[in-house]
Structures are given as C-alpha cells and as structure tokens.
Amino acid sequence: MSLDTANRKVVLSVKDLHTDIKTENGVVHAVDGVSFDLHNNEVLAIVGESGCGKSVTALSMLKLLPKRVSKITQGSVMLGDLDLTKVSDRGMRKIRGKRIAMIFQDALTGLNPVHRVGDQIAEMILIHEDVTKRQAHQQAIRLLDQVGIPNASERADRYVHEFSGGMRQRAMIALAMALEPEVLIADEPTTALDVTVQAQVLEVLLEVKERIGSSIILITHDLGVVAGMADRVLVMYAGRIIEEQSANGLYHNPMHPYAWGLLNAMPRVDEVLSDHLASIPGAPPSLIEPPKGCRFASRCPMAEPVCEEVYPEVIRVARSSVACHFADRPDWGRALWNAEVMS
Amino acid sequence: MSEDDILVVENLTKNFDVGRGQMVRAVDDVSFSVKRGETLGLVGESGCGKSTTARLILRLIEATSGSVMFEEQDLLKLPTNEMRRLRRRAQIVFQDPYASLNPRMTVRDIIGEGPLVWGMKANLDDRVAEVMTRVGLNPDWAKRYPHEFSGGQRQRIGIARALALDPTLIICDEPVSALDVSVQAQILNLLTDLQDELDLTLIFIAHDLSVVRHISDRVAVMYLGRIAELGTRDEVYERPSHPYTRALLSAVPIPDPVTERNRARTMLEGDPPSPLNPPSGCRFHPRCPIAQQVCSEVEPVLGSEAVGHPVACHFAEAIPQV
Ligand SMILES: Nc1ncnc2c1ncn2[C@@H]1O[C@H](COP(=O)(O)OP(=O)(O)OP(=O)(O)O)[C@@H](O)[C@H]1O
Ligand SMILES: Nc1ncnc2c1ncn2[C@@H]1O[C@H](COP(=O)(O)OP(=O)(O)OP(=O)(O)O)[C@@H](O)[C@H]1O
Ligand code: SF4
Ligand SMILES: [Mg+2]
Ligand SMILES: [Mg+2]
C-alpha cells in the first residue's frame, strides 16, 4: 500500500479513452475521457457505482465489446509501445491471455461450460507455448493446485458447473494466470461470493500476482475489498475519473466530495458510526446526454453555479489528482456532508 | 412469551422434499423472539435459510413443524381467513426492486393494491400519496410505471407498498443488497426514520454484516439452517463467541487500509456444505478451527450458560475474547 509508484515502470497507459455504446435510447458515452497509468507489480483499483463505466473501460482495453454496438471513438491504450486500440482482432487474440488476461464476476463468462476445466487451461497453454499435450495437461493440474483447488488432478476433469462459486473463481484465476501475463484485469472477481470465500479468493489472487510478478487492475464497488488489496485507487463517476490517489490517501484524505460521501455512506463492521449514514441524494446522470458541467453537481452539497456550467479540469496535487472546482476546500465539503447527515 | 415480544418463533423447521428420498433441511429447529419496536438482524451466508425463515413466518410457505406466535396467535395454526387478517400487520420487502414490482402496474396500483383488497376504496389516492411522501417519493409520480424509477426509488416503492396497510412488523429480505452504497445509505436512513416515526418492528435479513451491525438492536447468526449465535448487537459484534461468527466477522473487509492490512484474520477453509446432507454433530465442525472429536458426534445446543448469550458451540467459553 505504501508501494511507491514514482520509480516504477509503467506497464500499461490509458490516455483519454472514449467509448460509445449504441442503445435504443441513444448513444451512451460510457467511457468519456479516461486516463491512467498502471505500474509494474501494483494493484490499481477502479471503484464507483453501478453504470459509471468500470466494465466498459476494461472491455475497451481488451477490445471485448460487441463491435456492432460499441466504438472506441478516441484515445489510446499503450501496452509497452503497442497501442491496443490499433491492433487487429487477430493481433488481440495473441495478446489476450498471453499479455493481458481478464477474470469476471461470473465464471461462466470466462470458462466454457462444455469443456472440462483442465482441458481449457491446457488448450490455452498449447496455443501459446511449445509443449506436448501431456505437459500442458500436467501444467494445468499444477496451476489448479496452486490456486488451492483440492484434488486438482481429479477436478481438472470436471466441468465448471460442478464447481462451487469459490472453486470457479479459483479456476478462472488459474486460467488467467496460466501464461503469466503482465496485466490481469479482475472485474468484480468476488462480488458473487460469500465473505468467507471471498477472503480465500482474494488471498489466492495476491499470492499468484506475487509469484508471477504481474500487475492487477481490480474493478469493484466494495471499498472494503479495495482497502485490503489496492496500492492506488481510481474513483469513477459517470464515465470519468474524478479522483486518483494512493489507497491510504483516499481513505484518510478524500478530496472529491463524491469520494468523501461514498466513504461515509458505508456502515462498518468494526464500529458503529452514527444512527444516520452520509447519504448522497439522487442518482447519477444519464450518460446519453451528460450535463455539461460537473457531473456530480446535482447531488453535491458543495455545488455553486460554476459547477453546473463548467466541467472541472483534473488538477494534479503531488501524485494524486482530482476533478472538482473546490478541491482545495475539503473541510468545507465535509462540513456540508455532516450537516446533511444531521438533518 | 414476554409482554413486549411481538413475535416468538419456536422450533421452526422446514424440510424441502427434493425427490429421490432426499430432504433439504433449509431451516432446522430455529427459535427466537422479536420485541416490539426493535430491529432483529438475521445474517449468514448464502443458503443458510434466512429467506426460508422469513417465508415461513409469513406463511408464504408451510412449515414442517414449529410455531410462530404473532400478536399472541399461532400463525401456523390459523385458518386462512384469519391468517389473511393478521398478514395485514406483517409485511415483507424483497431484495430485488426490479423483480418484485409488477412492471405493468402503476405505482399507485402497486401501493394501493393492499388497501383495495381490504376495502379501503375511499381516500385511496390520499393514502397512496401519504405513504409515497413518507418514503420520499413525489406523489405526483403515482401514475408512472416501475421502469421509470431508479433502483433506490423502486426500493422506496416496495417499502411504501409494505407500509400502506399500517403493519406492525416488516420483514426486509436483503432490501439493500442490490443497491449502490450511496443509495443503500438513503434506504437504511429511511428505514431507521420510519421505524422511529411509526413504531415499527423490523426483521432485517442480510448477508452484509456491516449493514446488519448498523441497523440492528439484536442479531441472530445462522449457519446451515440453524442459529449459531444470538445476542444484542454488542454481544455479537464485540464479544462474538461462536467460532463461525468470529470467522465471519474477521472475513468482512474494513474500509480502512491501515486497519484492514494489520488485522488478524481467521481464514475458513472450503465452502459452506450442502443442507442436503448437513455434517453430523455440529454443522460447522468440518470448517471449524477449534473443532474436537465431540464436535463431529454431538450437536451443540443453543445455550446461554457459557457466555451469557445464546451460542451453539461445545467450546464457546473456551474461546479467548480479543
Ligand atoms: N452492452 C451494452 N449495451 C448497452 N449499454 C451498455 C452496455 N454495456 C454497458 N452499457 C452502458 O454503459 C454504461 C457503463 O456501464 P458499465 O458496465 O461499464 O458500468 P460498471 O461501472 O461496470 O457498472 P457495474 O458496477 O454495474 O458493473 C452504463 O450506462 C451501461 O448501461
Ligand atoms: N423451494 C425449495 N426447494 C428446495 N430447496 C429449497 C427451496 N427453497 C430454498 N431451498 C434451499 O434451502 C436452503 C435455504 O435457502 P434460503 O433461500 O432460505 O437461503 P438464504 O439464507 O436466504 O440464502 P441467500 O443469502 O442466498 O438468499 C438452500 O439450500 C436452498 O437451496
Ligand atoms: S461446536 Fe465445535 S465445531 Fe462447532 S463451532 Fe464449536 S468448536 Fe467449532
Ligand atoms: Mg461492471
Ligand atoms: Mg435469501
């Protein structure tokens, strides 16, 4: 968590990414100018409420969105000196799994239900590496064993629906990590799991990451999970990043009023706060015709007329950044939220 | 039944016959009581029997055995017509605000359905407007359909529907699980306010232990169809005495990087077993970090002797408190 990213190599760099999605109601600007760097061996979390564009950001990077309805309209995704937005479909097939892998909330998105789990991992190894079938199968079993699947050699011959929720996520981690990719994108990997199983799976994820030295983009809406896992955090709101900080910085010194509200809206298992939680009124704006000013303005207790009119540019403060006209007045924001809680 | 108990559940059991002579023991000999005006939290992992317990209490499904005393009557023995009368006073709010509201009915019809069934035709619109205002919905929206509302608003509609008949007890089955944190906070605050204003009794079902701590006066922890521990909020969260409660609490991530990374964690192995064939003796024994021989042989009873509040563990008093 105190991992200093200043001196670390950047493995992946996203610049001004825009992704549109066509829907019945109009074009959704699901990702609307997202930029960030992922450093070597770090865990970078993306948090934000449902529909803010976390998954579309991830799927855009891997070009996994359906072409028929979606389009990256602007920006770049640099993996080393390769711009993924310009790579062909065939090219992407060589990169996915090998250099960037992804795990999903639902294992049935990541694993094929009609193939044995072990065969899928072996197949992946066979495609990319110069090994025999037997060796690939042995390696698959070893991988399943490493992610804590009991009786791995016997389970390798089973199908994904024969696995429990926790086992499925472990198997997906084994598949994703099989080729030791530089980057792993985990989109809500434990959201469907019970907490006791979630704790196991997160531990496995960190273990595997340390062993192969990759970097992780962890997408989640659970600020507790982020606190335990992330070095740095991006807070997304309505298609944009509104704050970026080290995990410590964000939790102890959130700069954006939305980040502050979010952190104080969460009840805690280790203490009782007040009777009333900070609650952010209203709901996020539509991404079809987003407001021209700050997208949080209609819900923000600090908002002034300028907020409705002008989009706040991202301000860099040391190694953090924030997009708010009044980011230099965090205490004021807090006082307003507090007043809101009391009322 | 003590005077201030509004609900007393005794030895409630539900076996689902799933064919081939197999039984799912979804709820197994569960007993607890709820005092008038309090919130009882019911927590536990997926499949432990929380929703089944709720459905049994409201008789949405029939119990295999046991009793449910509500306002001094055994609901499980009441003839249907009297049951309907009492059911007015005990309502339920479901998890999924999308699935639990009929998409072809207006908000007015959804909220007004209950009162209409009870012959409250006069002033129906006033009644609907009144409960809509109470839950923070603009009464001018009464003619709209559920899909025109956000998730949080739909959950408010669900709560308004439950309130329309002036219930004394509301069972909330995962009412905020589908909502984002900021909206979840709105609904939790609303429930707290409603409870104060209307003197409601709540049974609040959730798998999120942080939410349950926030809202509950007392808490029951369930594991595989049984209650493992039952106590006041502080007893359960500050002095957890069942090894399962402790493991569960230690697995919940805390939104503070310093605390979260420096805490001791009891890591449980494996997944919760199937209620088709619950383990012998203590159901938790295959995953329990302190299990002894006796645990696999003798089922521990839910007793208060060891630590002062009910815990079902042979070694409850032996666990050092931190
Ligand atoms: N296939 C699709 N078709 C139409 N709209 C889509 C599609 N995928 C995403 N969207 C829209 O794009 C926006 C961003 O969605 P995205 O899935 O990235 O959100 P998210 O942050 O991952 O949310 P969640 O926490 O619910 O997973 C939303 O408004 C969503 O409705
Ligand atoms: N109609 C049914 N037929 C057979 N088994 C059932 C039925 N309803 C529930 N069960 C089983 O009973 C057990 C308890 O289910 P229940 O829905 O009460 O759990 P829960 O604690 O509410 O879980 P969740 O947190 O997932 O909502 C589960 O094993 C479930 O599969
Ligand atoms: S009775 Fe035994 S197995 Fe069950 S919780 Fe207590 S120590 Fe663990
Ligand atoms: Mg998503
Ligand atoms: Mg349930």
Tab-separated table of N, CA and C in Angstrom, chain A residues 1 49-50 164 166-167 194-200 203 223-230 247-248 251-252 262 265-272 274-282 299, chain B residues 45-46 150 180-186 188-189 192-193 209-211 213-214 233 237 244 247-249 251-261 263 265 267-272 287:
chain	number	residue	atom	x	y	z
A	1	MET	N	0.831	-1.204	0.000
A	1	MET	CA	0.000	0.000	0.000
A	1	MET	C	0.859	1.243	0.000
A	49	GLU	N	-19.977	3.687	-8.593
A	49	GLU	CA	-21.248	2.977	-8.531
A	49	GLU	C	-21.671	2.378	-9.867
A	50	SER	N	-22.666	1.542	-9.771
A	50	SER	CA	-23.141	0.797	-10.916
A	50	SER	C	-23.388	1.706	-12.127
A	164	SER	N	-18.081	-25.276	-7.004
A	164	SER	CA	-18.765	-24.269	-6.182
A	164	SER	C	-18.310	-22.882	-6.635
A	166	GLY	N	-16.693	-20.459	-5.169
A	166	GLY	CA	-15.309	-20.133	-4.850
A	166	GLY	C	-14.336	-20.888	-5.763
A	167	MET	N	-14.638	-22.172	-6.020
A	167	MET	CA	-13.783	-23.001	-6.882
A	167	MET	C	-13.770	-22.456	-8.307
A	194	ASP	N	-19.660	-15.480	-0.982
A	194	ASP	CA	-19.824	-15.192	0.443
A	194	ASP	C	-18.518	-14.647	0.990
A	195	VAL	N	-18.597	-13.870	2.072
A	195	VAL	CA	-17.375	-13.222	2.576
A	195	VAL	C	-16.266	-14.188	2.953
A	196	THR	N	-16.624	-15.332	3.531
A	196	THR	CA	-15.540	-16.235	3.951
A	196	THR	C	-14.815	-16.780	2.722
A	197	VAL	N	-15.556	-16.981	1.648
A	197	VAL	CA	-14.960	-17.496	0.419
A	197	VAL	C	-14.237	-16.354	-0.313
A	198	GLN	N	-14.811	-15.173	-0.259
A	198	GLN	CA	-14.157	-14.004	-0.850
A	198	GLN	C	-12.750	-13.810	-0.280
A	199	ALA	N	-12.640	-13.939	1.042
A	199	ALA	CA	-11.335	-13.755	1.685
A	199	ALA	C	-10.328	-14.753	1.116
A	200	GLN	N	-10.766	-16.014	0.909
A	200	GLN	CA	-9.866	-17.027	0.349
A	200	GLN	C	-9.433	-16.650	-1.067
A	203	GLU	N	-7.005	-13.765	-1.298
A	203	GLU	CA	-5.675	-14.174	-0.873
A	203	GLU	C	-4.951	-14.894	-2.010
A	223	LEU	N	-15.607	-0.956	-1.200
A	223	LEU	CA	-14.484	-0.161	-0.708
A	223	LEU	C	-13.696	-0.889	0.377
A	224	GLY	N	-14.289	-1.909	0.963
A	224	GLY	CA	-13.562	-2.720	1.928
A	224	GLY	C	-12.527	-3.574	1.218
A	225	VAL	N	-12.929	-4.212	0.144
A	225	VAL	CA	-12.015	-5.039	-0.644
A	225	VAL	C	-10.848	-4.191	-1.155
A	226	VAL	N	-11.172	-2.994	-1.627
A	226	VAL	CA	-10.143	-2.097	-2.141
A	226	VAL	C	-9.123	-1.764	-1.047
A	227	ALA	N	-9.619	-1.499	0.162
A	227	ALA	CA	-8.723	-1.125	1.259
A	227	ALA	C	-7.693	-2.210	1.527
A	228	GLY	N	-8.105	-3.458	1.376
A	228	GLY	CA	-7.187	-4.551	1.651
A	228	GLY	C	-6.266	-4.900	0.498
A	229	MET	N	-6.628	-4.515	-0.707
A	229	MET	CA	-5.910	-5.012	-1.881
A	229	MET	C	-5.108	-3.960	-2.635
A	230	ALA	N	-5.621	-2.724	-2.720
A	230	ALA	CA	-5.103	-1.790	-3.717
A	230	ALA	C	-3.932	-0.947	-3.225
A	247	ALA	N	-4.123	4.347	-1.929
A	247	ALA	CA	-5.231	3.856	-1.113
A	247	ALA	C	-5.259	4.596	0.225
A	248	ASN	N	-4.100	4.728	0.839
A	248	ASN	CA	-4.044	5.442	2.112
A	248	ASN	C	-4.576	6.857	2.010
A	251	TYR	N	-8.517	6.982	1.526
A	251	TYR	CA	-9.346	6.654	2.684
A	251	TYR	C	-9.195	7.664	3.812
A	252	HIS	N	-8.002	8.258	3.926
A	252	HIS	CA	-7.806	9.184	5.046
A	252	HIS	C	-7.975	10.633	4.650
A	262	LEU	N	-19.078	8.799	-0.507
A	262	LEU	CA	-19.071	7.348	-0.688
A	262	LEU	C	-18.474	6.652	0.535
A	265	ALA	N	-20.780	6.808	3.477
A	265	ALA	CA	-22.093	6.190	3.315
A	265	ALA	C	-22.039	4.723	3.716
A	266	MET	N	-20.814	4.201	3.901
A	266	MET	CA	-20.644	2.781	4.195
A	266	MET	C	-20.681	2.500	5.673
A	267	PRO	N	-21.602	1.651	6.120
A	267	PRO	CA	-21.518	1.236	7.519
A	267	PRO	C	-20.284	0.343	7.707
A	268	ARG	N	-19.788	0.231	8.913
A	268	ARG	CA	-18.589	-0.579	9.148
A	268	ARG	C	-18.868	-1.730	10.088
A	269	VAL	N	-18.137	-2.820	9.875
A	269	VAL	CA	-18.356	-3.988	10.706
A	269	VAL	C	-17.622	-3.835	12.034
A	270	ASP	N	-16.616	-2.965	12.096
A	270	ASP	CA	-15.787	-2.865	13.295
A	270	ASP	C	-16.186	-1.726	14.229
A	271	GLU	N	-17.151	-0.913	13.822
A	271	GLU	CA	-17.630	0.115	14.745
A	271	GLU	C	-19.006	0.607	14.316
A	272	VAL	N	-19.708	1.183	15.286
A	272	VAL	CA	-20.992	1.775	14.959
A	272	VAL	C	-20.761	3.258	14.805
A	274	SER	N	-22.770	6.835	13.346
A	274	SER	CA	-23.957	7.452	13.925
A	274	SER	C	-25.198	6.697	13.458
A	275	ASP	N	-26.355	7.111	13.939
A	275	ASP	CA	-27.600	6.487	13.522
A	275	ASP	C	-27.834	6.662	12.035
A	276	HIS	N	-27.365	7.835	11.544
A	276	HIS	CA	-27.562	8.128	10.134
A	276	HIS	C	-26.252	8.085	9.388
A	277	LEU	N	-26.290	7.477	8.205
A	277	LEU	CA	-25.113	7.434	7.350
A	277	LEU	C	-25.151	8.647	6.439
A	278	ALA	N	-23.975	9.047	5.959
A	278	ALA	CA	-23.977	10.082	4.930
A	278	ALA	C	-24.660	9.456	3.728
A	279	SER	N	-25.688	10.104	3.192
A	279	SER	CA	-26.272	9.510	2.006
A	279	SER	C	-26.239	10.563	0.921
A	280	ILE	N	-25.831	10.131	-0.264
A	280	ILE	CA	-25.748	11.068	-1.366
A	280	ILE	C	-27.129	11.103	-1.996
A	281	PRO	N	-27.780	12.250	-2.033
A	281	PRO	CA	-29.150	12.282	-2.560
A	281	PRO	C	-29.156	11.986	-4.060
A	282	GLY	N	-30.312	11.567	-4.569
A	282	GLY	CA	-30.459	11.412	-6.019
A	282	GLY	C	-29.692	10.242	-6.599
A	299	ARG	N	-25.934	16.420	-7.232
A	299	ARG	CA	-26.004	15.686	-5.964
A	299	ARG	C	-25.052	16.262	-4.922
B	45	GLU	N	-24.402	-16.779	5.576
B	45	GLU	CA	-24.014	-16.876	4.177
B	45	GLU	C	-25.146	-17.441	3.329
B	46	SER	N	-24.945	-17.336	2.040
B	46	SER	CA	-25.925	-17.779	1.072
B	46	SER	C	-26.407	-19.202	1.360
B	150	SER	N	-35.369	4.750	-10.610
B	150	SER	CA	-34.050	4.168	-10.355
B	150	SER	C	-34.187	3.050	-9.319
B	180	ASP	N	-26.376	0.454	-4.819
B	180	ASP	CA	-25.070	1.046	-4.610
B	180	ASP	C	-24.983	1.653	-3.216
B	181	VAL	N	-23.748	1.769	-2.724
B	181	VAL	CA	-23.556	2.261	-1.355
B	181	VAL	C	-24.281	3.572	-1.069
B	182	SER	N	-24.199	4.520	-1.985
B	182	SER	CA	-24.780	5.831	-1.688
B	182	SER	C	-26.294	5.718	-1.573
B	183	VAL	N	-26.891	4.876	-2.403
B	183	VAL	CA	-28.339	4.693	-2.387
B	183	VAL	C	-28.738	3.785	-1.221
B	184	GLN	N	-27.890	2.799	-0.955
B	184	GLN	CA	-28.105	1.927	0.191
B	184	GLN	C	-28.240	2.761	1.466
B	185	ALA	N	-27.376	3.775	1.601
B	185	ALA	CA	-27.418	4.636	2.784
B	185	ALA	C	-28.750	5.381	2.856
B	186	GLN	N	-29.257	5.826	1.710
B	186	GLN	CA	-30.560	6.507	1.708
B	186	GLN	C	-31.639	5.587	2.270
B	188	LEU	N	-31.290	2.813	4.136
B	188	LEU	CA	-31.074	2.486	5.555
B	188	LEU	C	-31.534	3.638	6.441
B	189	ASN	N	-31.210	4.863	6.048
B	189	ASN	CA	-31.661	6.019	6.827
B	189	ASN	C	-33.189	6.102	6.843
B	192	THR	N	-34.590	3.528	9.267
B	192	THR	CA	-34.384	3.984	10.646
B	192	THR	C	-35.424	5.038	11.023
B	193	ASP	N	-35.656	6.002	10.119
B	193	ASP	CA	-36.624	7.065	10.398
B	193	ASP	C	-38.045	6.521	10.516
B	209	LEU	N	-22.583	-8.047	6.867
B	209	LEU	CA	-22.505	-7.902	8.317
B	209	LEU	C	-22.347	-6.458	8.765
B	210	SER	N	-21.805	-5.603	7.900
B	210	SER	CA	-21.648	-4.196	8.276
B	210	SER	C	-23.016	-3.523	8.333
B	211	VAL	N	-23.832	-3.804	7.332
B	211	VAL	CA	-25.179	-3.229	7.287
B	211	VAL	C	-25.995	-3.713	8.482
B	213	ARG	N	-24.911	-4.679	11.385
B	213	ARG	CA	-24.457	-4.031	12.618
B	213	ARG	C	-25.049	-2.627	12.726
B	214	HIS	N	-25.083	-1.949	11.614
B	214	HIS	CA	-25.579	-0.581	11.625
B	214	HIS	C	-27.043	-0.507	12.062
B	233	ARG	N	-26.626	-6.474	19.641
B	233	ARG	CA	-25.630	-6.091	18.650
B	233	ARG	C	-24.218	-6.121	19.243
B	237	TYR	N	-21.164	-8.507	18.027
B	237	TYR	CA	-20.056	-7.872	17.299
B	237	TYR	C	-18.831	-7.586	18.170
B	244	TYR	N	-17.840	-19.616	14.250
B	244	TYR	CA	-18.315	-19.180	12.929
B	244	TYR	C	-18.523	-17.672	12.897
B	247	ALA	N	-15.184	-16.020	12.625
B	247	ALA	CA	-14.561	-16.135	11.309
B	247	ALA	C	-15.261	-15.216	10.313
B	248	LEU	N	-16.574	-15.185	10.421
B	248	LEU	CA	-17.377	-14.355	9.522
B	248	LEU	C	-16.991	-12.886	9.706
B	249	LEU	N	-16.929	-12.448	10.952
B	249	LEU	CA	-16.586	-11.049	11.219
B	249	LEU	C	-15.176	-10.731	10.738
B	251	ALA	N	-13.696	-11.973	8.281
B	251	ALA	CA	-13.585	-12.018	6.809
B	251	ALA	C	-14.146	-10.757	6.154
B	252	VAL	N	-14.930	-9.980	6.888
B	252	VAL	CA	-15.530	-8.786	6.281
B	252	VAL	C	-14.469	-7.702	6.129
B	253	PRO	N	-14.234	-7.238	4.912
B	253	PRO	CA	-13.197	-6.221	4.734
B	253	PRO	C	-13.602	-4.899	5.381
B	254	ILE	N	-12.642	-4.228	5.978
B	254	ILE	CA	-12.888	-2.939	6.633
B	254	ILE	C	-12.355	-1.821	5.729
B	255	PRO	N	-13.188	-0.823	5.446
B	255	PRO	CA	-12.772	0.219	4.506
B	255	PRO	C	-11.762	1.194	5.103
B	256	ASP	N	-10.640	0.668	5.503
B	256	ASP	CA	-9.544	1.491	6.000
B	256	ASP	C	-8.266	0.675	5.784
B	257	PRO	N	-7.398	1.134	4.885
B	257	PRO	CA	-6.233	0.321	4.506
B	257	PRO	C	-5.348	-0.040	5.692
B	258	VAL	N	-5.191	0.854	6.649
B	258	VAL	CA	-4.291	0.567	7.764
B	258	VAL	C	-4.878	-0.545	8.633
B	259	THR	N	-6.140	-0.379	9.041
B	259	THR	CA	-6.804	-1.399	9.850
B	259	THR	C	-6.870	-2.719	9.092
B	260	GLU	N	-7.315	-2.638	7.832
B	260	GLU	CA	-7.573	-3.841	7.052
B	260	GLU	C	-6.310	-4.689	6.879
B	261	ARG	N	-5.162	-4.034	6.702
B	261	ARG	CA	-3.951	-4.812	6.430
B	261	ARG	C	-3.231	-5.272	7.685
B	263	ARG	N	-4.941	-6.520	10.484
B	263	ARG	CA	-5.744	-7.299	11.406
B	263	ARG	C	-5.459	-8.789	11.276
B	265	ARG	N	-6.608	-12.439	10.881
B	265	ARG	CA	-7.764	-12.968	10.167
B	265	ARG	C	-7.857	-14.477	10.368
B	267	MET	N	-8.934	-17.508	8.693
B	267	MET	CA	-9.336	-17.906	7.344
B	267	MET	C	-10.046	-19.251	7.439
B	268	LEU	N	-11.301	-19.301	7.003
B	268	LEU	CA	-12.019	-20.573	6.992
B	268	LEU	C	-11.665	-21.322	5.725
B	269	GLU	N	-11.643	-22.647	5.833
B	269	GLU	CA	-11.380	-23.417	4.621
B	269	GLU	C	-12.682	-23.879	4.008
B	270	GLY	N	-12.658	-24.024	2.687
B	270	GLY	CA	-13.793	-24.612	1.986
B	270	GLY	C	-15.016	-23.730	1.944
B	271	ASP	N	-16.070	-24.278	1.331
B	271	ASP	CA	-17.338	-23.576	1.200
B	271	ASP	C	-18.292	-24.136	2.241
B	272	PRO	N	-19.383	-23.408	2.523
B	272	PRO	CA	-20.386	-23.993	3.410
B	272	PRO	C	-20.920	-25.275	2.762
B	287	ARG	N	-15.396	-27.094	9.081
B	287	ARG	CA	-14.663	-25.849	8.776
B	287	ARG	C	-14.149	-25.171	10.045
